[in-house]
Amino acid sequence: MSDGLRNPFSPAFWRSPRPPHAFVLARDRLVYVGPADGMRRSALSAAPAFRVLSRPLPPDTFTPGPDGSPLAGPALSGALQRLLAEAGTKISAASLVVPDGWVKLLVIDAVEPESHAREVDDMFRWKFGRAFGEPVPELRLSWRPAGAGAEGTRILALAAAEQAASSWEAPFEKAGIRIGALETSAFAVSSLDARASGDWFLVWTDGDTATTLVFAGSQLRFARTRPYAEAGEAVQDVRLAVAFGTPDRPAEAPPAFVAGSCAAGPQESGVLEALRGFRAAAGASEPELLTMSRLAPGATVTPAAAAQDPATLAALGVLAGGD
């Protein structure tokens, strides 16, 4: 069982060095990103070089569990073995990134949560239970403070069905690889994009979901992942998420969706185009495009075309997150 989703936000864990290897588990492929020379090298080293390898996953790789969560079958193990043979590098520990829609998010307010951790944990398990449905599955749960709330402290939590999370990790454990950090794509990418001050938000599209992460400087204040059918629908949900994540803005001030800076990706996303149009119409600045050249300047990948791959950006984010 990984340390990641169970507690991806603990300060001690964030300060822990990450393994120099990352895997990105998408719905239709498995991607590996590691040091190009096979040596242990930090993702934040000067001019780091990485190689990117990818293997397709057959359509029957995942099947819905009792609560609808994707359960990985034997095909994932087969793809991993082929990928490891191609990598030709001994890997004992790695980080794993999964799609945003595979993990559920909740935000609540709590009074002195650090002193009432068990009560907060029970509250989240009850609330997540309603989201996962009956019977409530065993959950992999993590939560962290996210600044001041309307009552006490705002708390952000993530949860996944334990059966599903274990199935994603099992092929790696079988191959002798310990998964030390389990993260979602949007959170992985966000670790590469640090702002010094002011309200800002990040929008990341992953398959049929869009995730909004709202920040006040470096403080994460709110997060929400929602499925969408069309890009305009996703942008409206982004506006709601940003408003909810910035409740302390003065009434006379323009909304943070307009006044705050925005970073968005991946670059081929239709949501990005719709977001650009909405902000232009409101007189706001254009969203900053989340690309490797901007977020990981100086880094190189082989093959060069992989620099445009959203999975590469997510992998670099999870590699850098603990340094």
mmCIF file of C-alpha atoms in Angstrom:
data_model
loop_
_atom_site.group_PDB
_atom_site.id
_atom_site.type_symbol
_atom_site.label_atom_id
_atom_site.label_comp_id
_atom_site.label_asym_id
_atom_site.label_seq_id
_atom_site.Cartn_x
_atom_site.Cartn_y
_atom_site.Cartn_z
ATOM 1 C CA MET A 1 0.000 0.000 0.000
ATOM 2 C CA SER A 2 1.434 3.404 -0.937
ATOM 3 C CA ASP A 3 2.075 6.387 1.295
ATOM 4 C CA GLY A 4 0.683 8.655 -1.404
ATOM 5 C CA LEU A 5 -3.077 8.900 -1.569
ATOM 6 C CA ARG A 6 -3.297 7.803 2.045
ATOM 7 C CA ASN A 7 -1.567 11.043 2.995
ATOM 8 C CA PRO A 8 -0.222 12.906 -0.040
ATOM 9 C CA PHE A 9 -0.353 16.253 1.741
ATOM 10 C CA SER A 10 1.474 15.603 5.026
ATOM 11 C CA PRO A 11 4.288 18.163 5.376
ATOM 12 C CA ALA A 12 6.827 15.439 6.152
ATOM 13 C CA PHE A 13 5.834 13.517 3.043
ATOM 14 C CA TRP A 14 6.049 16.593 0.821
ATOM 15 C CA ARG A 15 9.596 17.212 2.031
ATOM 16 C CA SER A 16 10.645 13.640 1.374
ATOM 17 C CA PRO A 17 12.740 13.110 -1.756
ATOM 18 C CA ARG A 18 10.825 11.356 -4.510
ATOM 19 C CA PRO A 19 12.187 8.357 -6.399
ATOM 20 C CA PRO A 20 13.650 9.388 -9.785
ATOM 21 C CA HIS A 21 11.096 7.238 -11.642
ATOM 22 C CA ALA A 22 7.433 7.944 -12.380
ATOM 23 C CA PHE A 23 4.652 6.054 -14.114
ATOM 24 C CA VAL A 24 1.500 7.647 -15.487
ATOM 25 C CA LEU A 25 -1.490 5.348 -15.696
ATOM 26 C CA ALA A 26 -3.933 6.592 -18.305
ATOM 27 C CA ARG A 27 -7.105 4.919 -19.484
ATOM 28 C CA ASP A 28 -5.471 3.596 -22.633
ATOM 29 C CA ARG A 29 -1.706 3.540 -21.969
ATOM 30 C CA LEU A 30 1.039 3.289 -19.374
ATOM 31 C CA VAL A 31 3.838 5.869 -19.515
ATOM 32 C CA TYR A 32 7.246 5.785 -17.827
ATOM 33 C CA VAL A 33 9.451 8.845 -17.224
ATOM 34 C CA GLY A 34 12.908 8.496 -15.670
ATOM 35 C CA PRO A 35 16.465 9.820 -15.906
ATOM 36 C CA ALA A 36 17.856 9.496 -19.396
ATOM 37 C CA ASP A 37 21.170 8.076 -18.200
ATOM 38 C CA GLY A 38 19.575 5.599 -15.789
ATOM 39 C CA MET A 39 21.219 7.301 -12.812
ATOM 40 C CA ARG A 40 19.468 8.707 -9.748
ATOM 41 C CA ARG A 41 18.868 12.317 -10.558
ATOM 42 C CA SER A 42 16.457 14.834 -9.073
ATOM 43 C CA ALA A 43 13.761 16.272 -11.292
ATOM 44 C CA LEU A 44 14.972 19.670 -10.095
ATOM 45 C CA SER A 45 18.631 19.118 -11.003
ATOM 46 C CA ALA A 46 20.265 21.573 -13.360
ATOM 47 C CA ALA A 47 19.346 20.753 -16.962
ATOM 48 C CA PRO A 48 17.858 17.324 -16.189
ATOM 49 C CA ALA A 49 17.377 14.885 -19.047
ATOM 50 C CA PHE A 50 14.586 12.313 -19.091
ATOM 51 C CA ARG A 51 13.474 9.494 -21.328
ATOM 52 C CA VAL A 52 9.821 8.750 -21.924
ATOM 53 C CA LEU A 53 8.496 5.297 -22.768
ATOM 54 C CA SER A 54 4.891 4.318 -23.414
ATOM 55 C CA ARG A 55 2.891 1.130 -23.841
ATOM 56 C CA PRO A 56 -0.752 0.898 -24.994
ATOM 57 C CA LEU A 57 -3.315 -0.758 -22.747
ATOM 58 C CA PRO A 58 -6.010 -2.979 -24.272
ATOM 59 C CA PRO A 59 -9.662 -1.949 -23.819
ATOM 60 C CA ASP A 60 -10.265 -4.676 -21.218
ATOM 61 C CA THR A 61 -7.469 -3.484 -18.904
ATOM 62 C CA PHE A 62 -9.975 -1.909 -16.499
ATOM 63 C CA THR A 63 -13.374 -3.126 -15.361
ATOM 64 C CA PRO A 64 -15.824 -1.246 -13.115
ATOM 65 C CA GLY A 65 -15.781 -2.274 -9.456
ATOM 66 C CA PRO A 66 -18.912 -2.466 -7.275
ATOM 67 C CA ASP A 67 -18.805 1.312 -6.748
ATOM 68 C CA GLY A 68 -17.860 2.068 -10.369
ATOM 69 C CA SER A 69 -14.155 2.629 -9.673
ATOM 70 C CA PRO A 70 -11.830 1.198 -12.368
ATOM 71 C CA LEU A 71 -10.194 -2.064 -11.309
ATOM 72 C CA ALA A 72 -6.972 -2.989 -13.091
ATOM 73 C CA GLY A 73 -6.759 -6.499 -14.512
ATOM 74 C CA PRO A 74 -3.889 -8.707 -15.726
ATOM 75 C CA ALA A 75 -3.339 -6.622 -18.852
ATOM 76 C CA LEU A 76 -1.736 -3.886 -16.762
ATOM 77 C CA SER A 77 0.887 -6.307 -15.466
ATOM 78 C CA GLY A 78 1.685 -7.392 -19.004
ATOM 79 C CA ALA A 79 2.110 -3.804 -20.199
ATOM 80 C CA LEU A 80 4.304 -3.000 -17.211
ATOM 81 C CA GLN A 81 6.568 -5.989 -17.823
ATOM 82 C CA ARG A 82 7.066 -4.975 -21.452
ATOM 83 C CA LEU A 83 7.759 -1.390 -20.406
ATOM 84 C CA LEU A 84 10.316 -2.465 -17.800
ATOM 85 C CA ALA A 85 12.060 -4.702 -20.338
ATOM 86 C CA GLU A 86 12.325 -1.742 -22.683
ATOM 87 C CA ALA A 87 13.574 0.548 -19.899
ATOM 88 C CA GLY A 88 16.314 -1.906 -18.944
ATOM 89 C CA THR A 89 16.763 -0.172 -15.577
ATOM 90 C CA LYS A 90 16.396 -1.617 -12.111
ATOM 91 C CA ILE A 91 13.548 0.275 -10.448
ATOM 92 C CA SER A 92 12.876 -0.364 -6.764
ATOM 93 C CA ALA A 93 10.609 2.620 -6.056
ATOM 94 C CA ALA A 94 8.519 4.947 -8.178
ATOM 95 C CA SER A 95 5.653 7.422 -8.103
ATOM 96 C CA LEU A 96 2.346 6.778 -9.848
ATOM 97 C CA VAL A 97 -0.040 9.287 -11.421
ATOM 98 C CA VAL A 98 -3.651 8.310 -12.136
ATOM 99 C CA PRO A 99 -6.459 10.155 -13.956
ATOM 100 C CA ASP A 100 -8.186 12.910 -12.016
ATOM 101 C CA GLY A 101 -11.580 11.252 -12.346
ATOM 102 C CA TRP A 102 -10.420 8.136 -10.479
ATOM 103 C CA VAL A 103 -10.208 10.003 -7.168
ATOM 104 C CA LYS A 104 -12.991 11.935 -5.434
ATOM 105 C CA LEU A 105 -12.552 15.339 -3.775
ATOM 106 C CA LEU A 106 -14.429 16.963 -0.899
ATOM 107 C CA VAL A 107 -14.068 20.213 1.005
ATOM 108 C CA ILE A 108 -15.510 20.897 4.470
ATOM 109 C CA ASP A 109 -14.911 23.292 7.364
ATOM 110 C CA ALA A 110 -13.827 21.967 10.752
ATOM 111 C CA VAL A 111 -12.891 23.502 14.100
ATOM 112 C CA GLU A 112 -9.347 22.655 15.241
ATOM 113 C CA PRO A 113 -9.041 19.645 12.895
ATOM 114 C CA GLU A 114 -5.524 18.755 14.051
ATOM 115 C CA SER A 115 -6.884 18.224 17.567
ATOM 116 C CA HIS A 116 -9.865 16.223 16.336
ATOM 117 C CA ALA A 117 -8.278 14.155 13.570
ATOM 118 C CA ARG A 118 -10.357 11.042 14.256
ATOM 119 C CA GLU A 119 -13.624 13.005 14.118
ATOM 120 C CA VAL A 120 -12.576 14.709 10.863
ATOM 121 C CA ASP A 121 -11.590 11.361 9.392
ATOM 122 C CA ASP A 122 -14.957 9.850 10.359
ATOM 123 C CA MET A 123 -16.808 12.834 8.891
ATOM 124 C CA PHE A 124 -15.043 12.491 5.570
ATOM 125 C CA ARG A 125 -15.626 8.740 5.445
ATOM 126 C CA TRP A 126 -19.341 9.362 5.999
ATOM 127 C CA LYS A 127 -19.502 12.063 3.312
ATOM 128 C CA PHE A 128 -17.418 10.080 0.843
ATOM 129 C CA GLY A 129 -19.604 7.062 1.564
ATOM 130 C CA ARG A 130 -22.557 8.905 0.064
ATOM 131 C CA ALA A 131 -20.452 9.766 -3.009
ATOM 132 C CA PHE A 132 -19.287 6.178 -3.536
ATOM 133 C CA GLY A 133 -22.700 4.664 -2.815
ATOM 134 C CA GLU A 134 -23.944 1.724 -0.789
ATOM 135 C CA PRO A 135 -22.426 -0.474 0.343
ATOM 136 C CA VAL A 136 -19.614 1.949 1.201
ATOM 137 C CA PRO A 137 -16.291 0.462 0.065
ATOM 138 C CA GLU A 138 -13.124 0.544 2.130
ATOM 139 C CA LEU A 139 -11.502 3.875 1.303
ATOM 140 C CA ARG A 140 -7.976 5.161 0.791
ATOM 141 C CA LEU A 141 -8.393 8.600 2.378
ATOM 142 C CA SER A 142 -6.194 11.656 2.870
ATOM 143 C CA TRP A 143 -6.989 15.176 4.049
ATOM 144 C CA ARG A 144 -5.174 18.412 4.774
ATOM 145 C CA PRO A 145 -5.904 21.943 6.055
ATOM 146 C CA ALA A 146 -6.447 24.508 3.291
ATOM 147 C CA GLY A 147 -6.505 27.814 5.166
ATOM 148 C CA ALA A 148 -9.281 29.554 7.041
ATOM 149 C CA GLY A 149 -12.846 28.448 6.388
ATOM 150 C CA ALA A 150 -16.213 30.038 7.077
ATOM 151 C CA GLU A 151 -16.194 28.132 10.366
ATOM 152 C CA GLY A 152 -12.768 27.167 11.648
ATOM 153 C CA THR A 153 -10.398 25.619 9.106
ATOM 154 C CA ARG A 154 -11.122 24.596 5.560
ATOM 155 C CA ILE A 155 -10.183 20.956 4.944
ATOM 156 C CA LEU A 156 -9.539 19.358 1.554
ATOM 157 C CA ALA A 157 -9.775 15.575 1.241
ATOM 158 C CA LEU A 158 -9.197 12.977 -1.459
ATOM 159 C CA ALA A 159 -10.444 9.406 -1.472
ATOM 160 C CA ALA A 160 -10.334 6.345 -3.680
ATOM 161 C CA ALA A 161 -11.811 2.905 -3.231
ATOM 162 C CA GLU A 162 -9.115 0.782 -1.590
ATOM 163 C CA GLN A 163 -9.880 -2.138 -3.894
ATOM 164 C CA ALA A 164 -9.290 0.048 -6.942
ATOM 165 C CA ALA A 165 -6.162 1.780 -5.620
ATOM 166 C CA SER A 166 -4.654 -1.552 -4.623
ATOM 167 C CA SER A 167 -5.343 -2.954 -8.095
ATOM 168 C CA TRP A 168 -3.438 -0.057 -9.687
ATOM 169 C CA GLU A 169 -0.452 -0.636 -7.414
ATOM 170 C CA ALA A 170 -0.437 -4.463 -7.391
ATOM 171 C CA PRO A 171 1.385 -4.966 -10.732
ATOM 172 C CA PHE A 172 4.192 -2.681 -9.556
ATOM 173 C CA GLU A 173 4.507 -4.460 -6.218
ATOM 174 C CA LYS A 174 4.610 -7.787 -8.070
ATOM 175 C CA ALA A 175 7.470 -6.389 -10.162
ATOM 176 C CA GLY A 176 9.363 -5.345 -7.017
ATOM 177 C CA ILE A 177 8.536 -1.644 -7.343
ATOM 178 C CA ARG A 178 7.266 0.181 -4.285
ATOM 179 C CA ILE A 179 4.787 2.971 -5.105
ATOM 180 C CA GLY A 180 5.683 5.731 -2.669
ATOM 181 C CA ALA A 181 3.474 8.525 -4.025
ATOM 182 C CA LEU A 182 0.074 8.109 -5.664
ATOM 183 C CA GLU A 183 -1.246 11.359 -7.136
ATOM 184 C CA THR A 184 -3.743 12.606 -9.678
ATOM 185 C CA SER A 185 -2.720 14.441 -12.850
ATOM 186 C CA ALA A 186 -3.877 17.921 -11.828
ATOM 187 C CA PHE A 187 -2.167 17.808 -8.439
ATOM 188 C CA ALA A 188 1.014 16.477 -10.022
ATOM 189 C CA VAL A 189 1.111 19.276 -12.600
ATOM 190 C CA SER A 190 0.339 21.931 -9.979
ATOM 191 C CA SER A 191 3.582 21.190 -8.118
ATOM 192 C CA LEU A 192 5.469 22.628 -11.111
ATOM 193 C CA ASP A 193 3.527 25.894 -11.107
ATOM 194 C CA ALA A 194 4.270 28.028 -8.037
ATOM 195 C CA ARG A 195 3.015 31.583 -7.669
ATOM 196 C CA ALA A 196 4.262 34.079 -5.079
ATOM 197 C CA SER A 197 1.134 36.072 -4.267
ATOM 198 C CA GLY A 198 -2.445 36.895 -5.157
ATOM 199 C CA ASP A 199 -5.416 34.777 -6.145
ATOM 200 C CA TRP A 200 -4.807 32.408 -9.024
ATOM 201 C CA PHE A 201 -6.219 29.156 -10.283
ATOM 202 C CA LEU A 202 -5.147 26.200 -12.365
ATOM 203 C CA VAL A 203 -7.382 24.276 -14.747
ATOM 204 C CA TRP A 204 -6.325 20.853 -15.983
ATOM 205 C CA THR A 205 -8.326 18.694 -18.385
ATOM 206 C CA ASP A 206 -7.861 14.949 -18.132
ATOM 207 C CA GLY A 207 -10.030 12.884 -20.458
ATOM 208 C CA ASP A 208 -13.664 13.817 -19.813
ATOM 209 C CA THR A 209 -12.993 15.671 -16.550
ATOM 210 C CA ALA A 210 -11.793 19.174 -15.720
ATOM 211 C CA THR A 211 -10.095 19.949 -12.401
ATOM 212 C CA THR A 212 -9.901 23.417 -10.863
ATOM 213 C CA LEU A 213 -7.302 24.147 -8.170
ATOM 214 C CA VAL A 214 -7.700 27.544 -6.484
ATOM 215 C CA PHE A 215 -4.742 29.172 -4.710
ATOM 216 C CA ALA A 216 -4.034 32.218 -2.581
ATOM 217 C CA GLY A 217 -0.327 32.634 -3.245
ATOM 218 C CA SER A 218 1.158 29.228 -2.495
ATOM 219 C CA GLN A 219 -1.795 28.176 -0.317
ATOM 220 C CA LEU A 220 -4.186 25.713 -1.941
ATOM 221 C CA ARG A 221 -7.685 26.887 -1.016
ATOM 222 C CA PHE A 222 -10.084 24.749 -3.015
ATOM 223 C CA ALA A 223 -10.168 21.881 -5.494
ATOM 224 C CA ARG A 224 -12.877 20.321 -7.597
ATOM 225 C CA THR A 225 -12.979 17.745 -10.377
ATOM 226 C CA ARG A 226 -16.076 17.488 -12.554
ATOM 227 C CA PRO A 227 -16.973 15.498 -15.657
ATOM 228 C CA TYR A 228 -18.199 17.547 -18.586
ATOM 229 C CA ALA A 229 -19.948 16.967 -21.881
ATOM 230 C CA GLU A 230 -18.899 20.203 -23.596
ATOM 231 C CA ALA A 231 -16.212 22.806 -23.014
ATOM 232 C CA GLY A 232 -18.600 25.637 -22.137
ATOM 233 C CA GLU A 233 -20.096 23.530 -19.374
ATOM 234 C CA ALA A 234 -16.634 22.924 -17.933
ATOM 235 C CA VAL A 235 -15.802 26.637 -17.928
ATOM 236 C CA GLN A 236 -18.999 27.476 -16.043
ATOM 237 C CA ASP A 237 -18.026 24.950 -13.406
ATOM 238 C CA VAL A 238 -14.549 26.493 -13.231
ATOM 239 C CA ARG A 239 -16.154 29.869 -12.531
ATOM 240 C CA LEU A 240 -18.200 28.393 -9.690
ATOM 241 C CA ALA A 241 -15.173 26.632 -8.235
ATOM 242 C CA VAL A 242 -13.069 29.811 -8.301
ATOM 243 C CA ALA A 243 -15.858 31.788 -6.633
ATOM 244 C CA PHE A 244 -16.221 29.166 -3.908
ATOM 245 C CA GLY A 245 -12.461 29.065 -3.420
ATOM 246 C CA THR A 246 -12.178 32.850 -2.913
ATOM 247 C CA PRO A 247 -15.019 33.708 -0.491
ATOM 248 C CA ASP A 248 -13.074 36.517 1.211
ATOM 249 C CA ARG A 249 -12.790 38.798 -1.814
ATOM 250 C CA PRO A 250 -14.370 42.237 -1.181
ATOM 251 C CA ALA A 251 -17.832 42.621 -2.675
ATOM 252 C CA GLU A 252 -16.696 45.607 -4.741
ATOM 253 C CA ALA A 253 -13.713 43.719 -6.190
ATOM 254 C CA PRO A 254 -13.982 41.953 -9.539
ATOM 255 C CA PRO A 255 -14.405 38.173 -9.229
ATOM 256 C CA ALA A 256 -11.230 36.110 -8.986
ATOM 257 C CA PHE A 257 -12.192 34.332 -12.202
ATOM 258 C CA VAL A 258 -11.496 37.670 -13.937
ATOM 259 C CA ALA A 259 -8.982 39.374 -11.665
ATOM 260 C CA GLY A 260 -6.867 36.354 -10.742
ATOM 261 C CA SER A 261 -4.238 34.865 -12.974
ATOM 262 C CA CYS A 262 -5.015 31.554 -14.630
ATOM 263 C CA ALA A 263 -2.874 28.649 -15.772
ATOM 264 C CA ALA A 264 -4.430 25.939 -17.918
ATOM 265 C CA GLY A 265 -3.651 22.856 -19.961
ATOM 266 C CA PRO A 266 -3.042 20.648 -21.730
ATOM 267 C CA GLN A 267 -2.641 22.794 -24.799
ATOM 268 C CA GLU A 268 -4.883 20.721 -27.077
ATOM 269 C CA SER A 269 -7.794 20.890 -24.640
ATOM 270 C CA GLY A 270 -11.059 22.334 -25.908
ATOM 271 C CA VAL A 271 -11.689 23.591 -22.377
ATOM 272 C CA LEU A 272 -8.584 25.769 -22.682
ATOM 273 C CA GLU A 273 -9.980 27.388 -25.832
ATOM 274 C CA ALA A 274 -13.344 28.005 -24.176
ATOM 275 C CA LEU A 275 -11.639 29.382 -21.063
ATOM 276 C CA ARG A 276 -9.566 31.714 -23.227
ATOM 277 C CA GLY A 277 -12.733 33.018 -24.888
ATOM 278 C CA PHE A 278 -14.610 33.571 -21.615
ATOM 279 C CA ARG A 279 -11.723 35.462 -20.028
ATOM 280 C CA ALA A 280 -11.174 37.595 -23.129
ATOM 281 C CA ALA A 281 -14.845 38.568 -23.152
ATOM 282 C CA ALA A 282 -14.569 39.578 -19.483
ATOM 283 C CA GLY A 283 -11.448 41.657 -20.107
ATOM 284 C CA ALA A 284 -9.183 39.241 -18.238
ATOM 285 C CA SER A 285 -5.677 38.190 -19.178
ATOM 286 C CA GLU A 286 -5.197 35.125 -21.345
ATOM 287 C CA PRO A 287 -4.644 31.843 -19.492
ATOM 288 C CA GLU A 288 -0.993 30.885 -19.214
ATOM 289 C CA LEU A 289 -0.419 27.687 -21.105
ATOM 290 C CA LEU A 290 0.962 24.802 -19.046
ATOM 291 C CA THR A 291 3.790 23.467 -21.168
ATOM 292 C CA MET A 292 7.063 21.745 -20.379
ATOM 293 C CA SER A 293 9.149 24.645 -21.674
ATOM 294 C CA ARG A 294 7.482 27.021 -19.185
ATOM 295 C CA LEU A 295 7.111 24.720 -16.185
ATOM 296 C CA ALA A 296 10.356 22.752 -16.470
ATOM 297 C CA PRO A 297 12.776 25.123 -18.240
ATOM 298 C CA GLY A 298 16.046 23.492 -19.169
ATOM 299 C CA ALA A 299 14.693 19.965 -18.932
ATOM 300 C CA THR A 300 14.862 17.753 -22.005
ATOM 301 C CA VAL A 301 13.095 14.531 -22.865
ATOM 302 C CA THR A 302 13.713 11.731 -25.315
ATOM 303 C CA PRO A 303 11.945 11.439 -27.693
ATOM 304 C CA ALA A 304 11.590 15.191 -28.134
ATOM 305 C CA ALA A 305 7.942 14.852 -29.189
ATOM 306 C CA ALA A 306 7.116 13.607 -25.681
ATOM 307 C CA ALA A 307 7.572 17.164 -24.409
ATOM 308 C CA GLN A 308 4.087 17.898 -25.782
ATOM 309 C CA ASP A 309 2.543 14.908 -23.999
ATOM 310 C CA PRO A 310 0.411 15.797 -20.936
ATOM 311 C CA ALA A 311 1.570 12.558 -19.305
ATOM 312 C CA THR A 312 5.157 13.816 -19.414
ATOM 313 C CA LEU A 313 4.184 17.002 -17.593
ATOM 314 C CA ALA A 314 2.279 15.031 -14.955
ATOM 315 C CA ALA A 315 5.258 12.724 -14.450
ATOM 316 C CA LEU A 316 7.690 15.621 -14.058
ATOM 317 C CA GLY A 317 5.305 17.178 -11.558
ATOM 318 C CA VAL A 318 5.149 14.100 -9.354
ATOM 319 C CA LEU A 319 8.939 13.722 -9.597
ATOM 320 C CA ALA A 320 9.469 17.303 -8.448
ATOM 321 C CA GLY A 321 6.728 17.372 -5.833
ATOM 322 C CA GLY A 322 8.779 16.044 -2.915
ATOM 323 C CA ASP A 323 12.036 17.905 -3.473
#
